[in-house]
Amino acid sequence: MKIKIDQDRCYMSGECYYNHPELFQRGEDGFPVVRTNDLEGDLKKHADEAMEVCPAAAILLED
Ligand code: SF4
């Protein structure tokens, strides 16, 4: 499973990296950068949460 950020949709609100710094960090350009795609255990749940709360629906989970 892989986390992708749709930069055309993301407007850099920051919820993902503030709420889930274990998965995302703020990149130099302001867009979130995915820190890991090793979504074992709670990290998969956290990725699902991040996807659900993203106000721009810019976080995608792909197989
Ligand atoms: S929560 Fe969504 S809109 Fe906000 S920075 Fe993260 S990906 Fe972008």
mmCIF file of N, CA and C and ligand atoms in Angstrom:
data_model
loop_
_atom_site.group_PDB
_atom_site.id
_atom_site.type_symbol
_atom_site.label_atom_id
_atom_site.label_comp_id
_atom_site.label_asym_id
_atom_site.label_seq_id
_atom_site.Cartn_x
_atom_site.Cartn_y
_atom_site.Cartn_z
ATOM 1 N N MET A 1 0.842 -1.193 0.000
ATOM 2 C CA MET A 1 0.000 0.000 0.000
ATOM 3 C C MET A 1 0.879 1.245 0.000
ATOM 4 N N LYS A 2 0.433 2.229 -0.770
ATOM 5 C CA LYS A 2 1.251 3.428 -0.951
ATOM 6 C C LYS A 2 0.382 4.664 -0.739
ATOM 7 N N ILE A 3 0.928 5.643 -0.039
ATOM 8 C CA ILE A 3 0.230 6.915 0.155
ATOM 9 C C ILE A 3 0.674 7.866 -0.945
ATOM 10 N N LYS A 4 -0.303 8.490 -1.585
ATOM 11 C CA LYS A 4 0.029 9.498 -2.591
ATOM 12 C C LYS A 4 -0.658 10.811 -2.242
ATOM 13 N N ILE A 5 0.011 11.899 -2.548
ATOM 14 C CA ILE A 5 -0.556 13.232 -2.361
ATOM 15 C C ILE A 5 -0.850 13.817 -3.746
ATOM 16 N N ASP A 6 -2.078 14.196 -3.956
ATOM 17 C CA ASP A 6 -2.458 14.852 -5.208
ATOM 18 C C ASP A 6 -2.189 16.354 -5.051
ATOM 19 N N GLN A 7 -1.077 16.816 -5.600
ATOM 20 C CA GLN A 7 -0.682 18.219 -5.410
ATOM 21 C C GLN A 7 -1.606 19.184 -6.141
ATOM 22 N N ASP A 8 -2.370 18.689 -7.096
ATOM 23 C CA ASP A 8 -3.339 19.567 -7.762
ATOM 24 C C ASP A 8 -4.508 19.894 -6.834
ATOM 25 N N ARG A 9 -4.760 19.016 -5.866
ATOM 26 C CA ARG A 9 -5.871 19.229 -4.936
ATOM 27 C C ARG A 9 -5.396 19.829 -3.614
ATOM 28 N N CYS A 10 -4.223 19.425 -3.153
ATOM 29 C CA CYS A 10 -3.711 19.850 -1.841
ATOM 30 C C CYS A 10 -3.552 21.368 -1.799
ATOM 31 N N TYR A 11 -4.071 21.986 -0.744
ATOM 32 C CA TYR A 11 -3.842 23.423 -0.593
ATOM 33 C C TYR A 11 -3.059 23.730 0.687
ATOM 34 N N MET A 12 -2.286 22.764 1.117
ATOM 35 C CA MET A 12 -1.295 22.943 2.178
ATOM 36 C C MET A 12 -1.915 23.379 3.505
ATOM 37 N N SER A 13 -3.046 22.814 3.835
ATOM 38 C CA SER A 13 -3.683 23.152 5.113
ATOM 39 C C SER A 13 -2.882 22.634 6.293
ATOM 40 N N GLY A 14 -2.149 21.551 6.091
ATOM 41 C CA GLY A 14 -1.240 21.052 7.118
ATOM 42 C C GLY A 14 -1.803 20.022 8.074
ATOM 43 N N GLU A 15 -3.088 19.712 7.989
ATOM 44 C CA GLU A 15 -3.642 18.728 8.930
ATOM 45 C C GLU A 15 -2.852 17.420 8.924
ATOM 46 N N CYS A 16 -2.477 16.979 7.742
ATOM 47 C CA CYS A 16 -1.820 15.663 7.662
ATOM 48 C C CYS A 16 -0.519 15.647 8.447
ATOM 49 N N TYR A 17 0.330 16.647 8.245
ATOM 50 C CA TYR A 17 1.614 16.570 8.957
ATOM 51 C C TYR A 17 1.543 17.048 10.396
ATOM 52 N N TYR A 18 0.549 17.861 10.753
ATOM 53 C CA TYR A 18 0.385 18.219 12.164
ATOM 54 C C TYR A 18 -0.192 17.050 12.953
ATOM 55 N N ASN A 19 -1.182 16.379 12.382
ATOM 56 C CA ASN A 19 -1.849 15.287 13.100
ATOM 57 C C ASN A 19 -1.089 13.970 13.012
ATOM 58 N N HIS A 20 -0.354 13.765 11.926
ATOM 59 C CA HIS A 20 0.320 12.479 11.724
ATOM 60 C C HIS A 20 1.756 12.690 11.238
ATOM 61 N N PRO A 21 2.582 13.238 12.126
ATOM 62 C CA PRO A 21 3.986 13.461 11.731
ATOM 63 C C PRO A 21 4.758 12.162 11.522
ATOM 64 N N GLU A 22 4.179 11.049 11.996
ATOM 65 C CA GLU A 22 4.840 9.761 11.756
ATOM 66 C C GLU A 22 4.699 9.342 10.286
ATOM 67 N N LEU A 23 3.748 9.955 9.586
ATOM 68 C CA LEU A 23 3.507 9.595 8.185
ATOM 69 C C LEU A 23 3.883 10.694 7.193
ATOM 70 N N PHE A 24 3.784 11.960 7.649
ATOM 71 C CA PHE A 24 3.978 13.077 6.717
ATOM 72 C C PHE A 24 4.892 14.134 7.346
ATOM 73 N N GLN A 25 5.598 14.826 6.510
ATOM 74 C CA GLN A 25 6.300 16.025 6.961
ATOM 75 C C GLN A 25 6.105 17.113 5.920
ATOM 76 N N ARG A 26 6.290 18.333 6.376
ATOM 77 C CA ARG A 26 6.125 19.457 5.464
ATOM 78 C C ARG A 26 7.367 19.574 4.588
ATOM 79 N N GLY A 27 7.171 19.544 3.282
ATOM 80 C CA GLY A 27 8.293 19.694 2.377
ATOM 81 C C GLY A 27 8.691 21.158 2.228
ATOM 82 N N GLU A 28 9.832 21.402 1.642
ATOM 83 C CA GLU A 28 10.326 22.776 1.479
ATOM 84 C C GLU A 28 9.372 23.627 0.652
ATOM 85 N N ASP A 29 8.655 22.994 -0.255
ATOM 86 C CA ASP A 29 7.707 23.736 -1.090
ATOM 87 C C ASP A 29 6.333 23.877 -0.442
ATOM 88 N N GLY A 30 6.196 23.370 0.792
ATOM 89 C CA GLY A 30 4.932 23.488 1.519
ATOM 90 C C GLY A 30 4.017 22.303 1.376
ATOM 91 N N PHE A 31 4.249 21.488 0.362
ATOM 92 C CA PHE A 31 3.431 20.297 0.188
ATOM 93 C C PHE A 31 3.907 19.204 1.147
ATOM 94 N N PRO A 32 2.983 18.378 1.596
ATOM 95 C CA PRO A 32 3.405 17.279 2.462
ATOM 96 C C PRO A 32 4.237 16.256 1.706
ATOM 97 N N VAL A 33 5.168 15.674 2.434
ATOM 98 C CA VAL A 33 6.003 14.604 1.900
ATOM 99 C C VAL A 33 5.688 13.351 2.707
ATOM 100 N N VAL A 34 5.480 12.256 2.029
ATOM 101 C CA VAL A 34 5.189 10.988 2.698
ATOM 102 C C VAL A 34 6.482 10.435 3.275
ATOM 103 N N ARG A 35 6.462 10.117 4.568
ATOM 104 C CA ARG A 35 7.676 9.651 5.250
ATOM 105 C C ARG A 35 7.862 8.146 5.154
ATOM 106 N N THR A 36 6.752 7.428 5.087
ATOM 107 C CA THR A 36 6.879 5.972 4.986
ATOM 108 C C THR A 36 5.658 5.385 4.301
ATOM 109 N N ASN A 37 5.869 4.335 3.580
ATOM 110 C CA ASN A 37 4.760 3.576 3.020
ATOM 111 C C ASN A 37 4.720 2.187 3.640
ATOM 112 N N ASP A 38 5.427 2.024 4.732
ATOM 113 C CA ASP A 38 5.417 0.763 5.456
ATOM 114 C C ASP A 38 4.270 0.818 6.462
ATOM 115 N N LEU A 39 3.068 0.573 5.973
ATOM 116 C CA LEU A 39 1.857 0.837 6.749
ATOM 117 C C LEU A 39 1.424 -0.393 7.543
ATOM 118 N N GLU A 40 2.261 -0.769 8.480
ATOM 119 C CA GLU A 40 1.924 -1.903 9.341
ATOM 120 C C GLU A 40 1.143 -1.415 10.552
ATOM 121 N N GLY A 41 0.235 -2.243 11.039
ATOM 122 C CA GLY A 41 -0.464 -1.984 12.296
ATOM 123 C C GLY A 41 -1.169 -0.637 12.316
ATOM 124 N N ASP A 42 -0.873 0.167 13.360
ATOM 125 C CA ASP A 42 -1.573 1.433 13.550
ATOM 126 C C ASP A 42 -1.321 2.416 12.414
ATOM 127 N N LEU A 43 -0.205 2.297 11.723
ATOM 128 C CA LEU A 43 0.086 3.269 10.664
ATOM 129 C C LEU A 43 -0.951 3.216 9.542
ATOM 130 N N LYS A 44 -1.481 2.058 9.263
ATOM 131 C CA LYS A 44 -2.537 1.964 8.254
ATOM 132 C C LYS A 44 -3.778 2.713 8.741
ATOM 133 N N LYS A 45 -4.097 2.556 10.019
ATOM 134 C CA LYS A 45 -5.246 3.258 10.601
ATOM 135 C C LYS A 45 -5.008 4.762 10.554
ATOM 136 N N HIS A 46 -3.795 5.192 10.860
ATOM 137 C CA HIS A 46 -3.476 6.622 10.826
ATOM 138 C C HIS A 46 -3.569 7.167 9.398
ATOM 139 N N ALA A 47 -3.131 6.384 8.442
ATOM 140 C CA ALA A 47 -3.223 6.820 7.040
ATOM 141 C C ALA A 47 -4.678 6.959 6.623
ATOM 142 N N ASP A 48 -5.513 6.017 7.066
ATOM 143 C CA ASP A 48 -6.954 6.118 6.772
ATOM 144 C C ASP A 48 -7.542 7.377 7.398
ATOM 145 N N GLU A 49 -7.140 7.675 8.637
ATOM 146 C CA GLU A 49 -7.645 8.878 9.314
ATOM 147 C C GLU A 49 -7.219 10.128 8.572
ATOM 148 N N ALA A 50 -5.946 10.170 8.171
ATOM 149 C CA ALA A 50 -5.435 11.344 7.450
ATOM 150 C C ALA A 50 -6.214 11.548 6.154
ATOM 151 N N MET A 51 -6.492 10.463 5.475
ATOM 152 C CA MET A 51 -7.243 10.548 4.225
ATOM 153 C C MET A 51 -8.649 11.081 4.484
ATOM 154 N N GLU A 52 -9.261 10.638 5.566
ATOM 155 C CA GLU A 52 -10.640 11.045 5.861
ATOM 156 C C GLU A 52 -10.734 12.516 6.250
ATOM 157 N N VAL A 53 -9.733 13.039 6.942
ATOM 158 C CA VAL A 53 -9.845 14.420 7.432
ATOM 159 C C VAL A 53 -9.221 15.448 6.480
ATOM 160 N N CYS A 54 -8.513 15.006 5.472
ATOM 161 C CA CYS A 54 -7.942 15.977 4.531
ATOM 162 C C CYS A 54 -9.070 16.794 3.899
ATOM 163 N N PRO A 55 -9.050 18.111 4.077
ATOM 164 C CA PRO A 55 -10.155 18.927 3.578
ATOM 165 C C PRO A 55 -10.216 19.008 2.053
ATOM 166 N N ALA A 56 -9.139 18.599 1.399
ATOM 167 C CA ALA A 56 -9.091 18.688 -0.059
ATOM 168 C C ALA A 56 -9.218 17.317 -0.730
ATOM 169 N N ALA A 57 -9.386 16.277 0.078
ATOM 170 C CA ALA A 57 -9.420 14.904 -0.469
ATOM 171 C C ALA A 57 -8.208 14.648 -1.357
ATOM 172 N N ALA A 58 -7.055 15.099 -0.866
ATOM 173 C CA ALA A 58 -5.830 15.017 -1.668
ATOM 174 C C ALA A 58 -4.934 13.846 -1.291
ATOM 175 N N ILE A 59 -5.349 13.090 -0.278
ATOM 176 C CA ILE A 59 -4.539 11.934 0.144
ATOM 177 C C ILE A 59 -5.189 10.668 -0.404
ATOM 178 N N LEU A 60 -4.407 9.910 -1.120
ATOM 179 C CA LEU A 60 -4.902 8.692 -1.750
ATOM 180 C C LEU A 60 -4.100 7.504 -1.239
ATOM 181 N N LEU A 61 -4.778 6.388 -1.052
ATOM 182 C CA LEU A 61 -4.101 5.136 -0.695
ATOM 183 C C LEU A 61 -4.227 4.195 -1.876
ATOM 184 N N GLU A 62 -3.091 3.747 -2.373
ATOM 185 C CA GLU A 62 -3.092 2.867 -3.542
ATOM 186 C C GLU A 62 -2.441 1.548 -3.199
ATOM 187 N N ASP A 63 -2.944 0.475 -3.794
ATOM 188 C CA ASP A 63 -2.324 -0.850 -3.600
ATOM 189 C C ASP A 63 -1.026 -0.940 -4.378
HETATM 190 S S1 SF4 B 1 -4.364 17.652 4.906
HETATM 191 FE FE1 SF4 B 1 -4.715 17.485 2.672
HETATM 192 S S2 SF4 B 1 -4.832 19.607 1.941
HETATM 193 FE FE2 SF4 B 1 -3.890 19.655 3.963
HETATM 194 S S3 SF4 B 1 -1.667 19.584 3.575
HETATM 195 FE FE3 SF4 B 1 -2.355 17.487 3.903
HETATM 196 S S4 SF4 B 1 -2.796 16.678 1.841
HETATM 197 FE FE4 SF4 B 1 -2.718 18.927 1.693
#
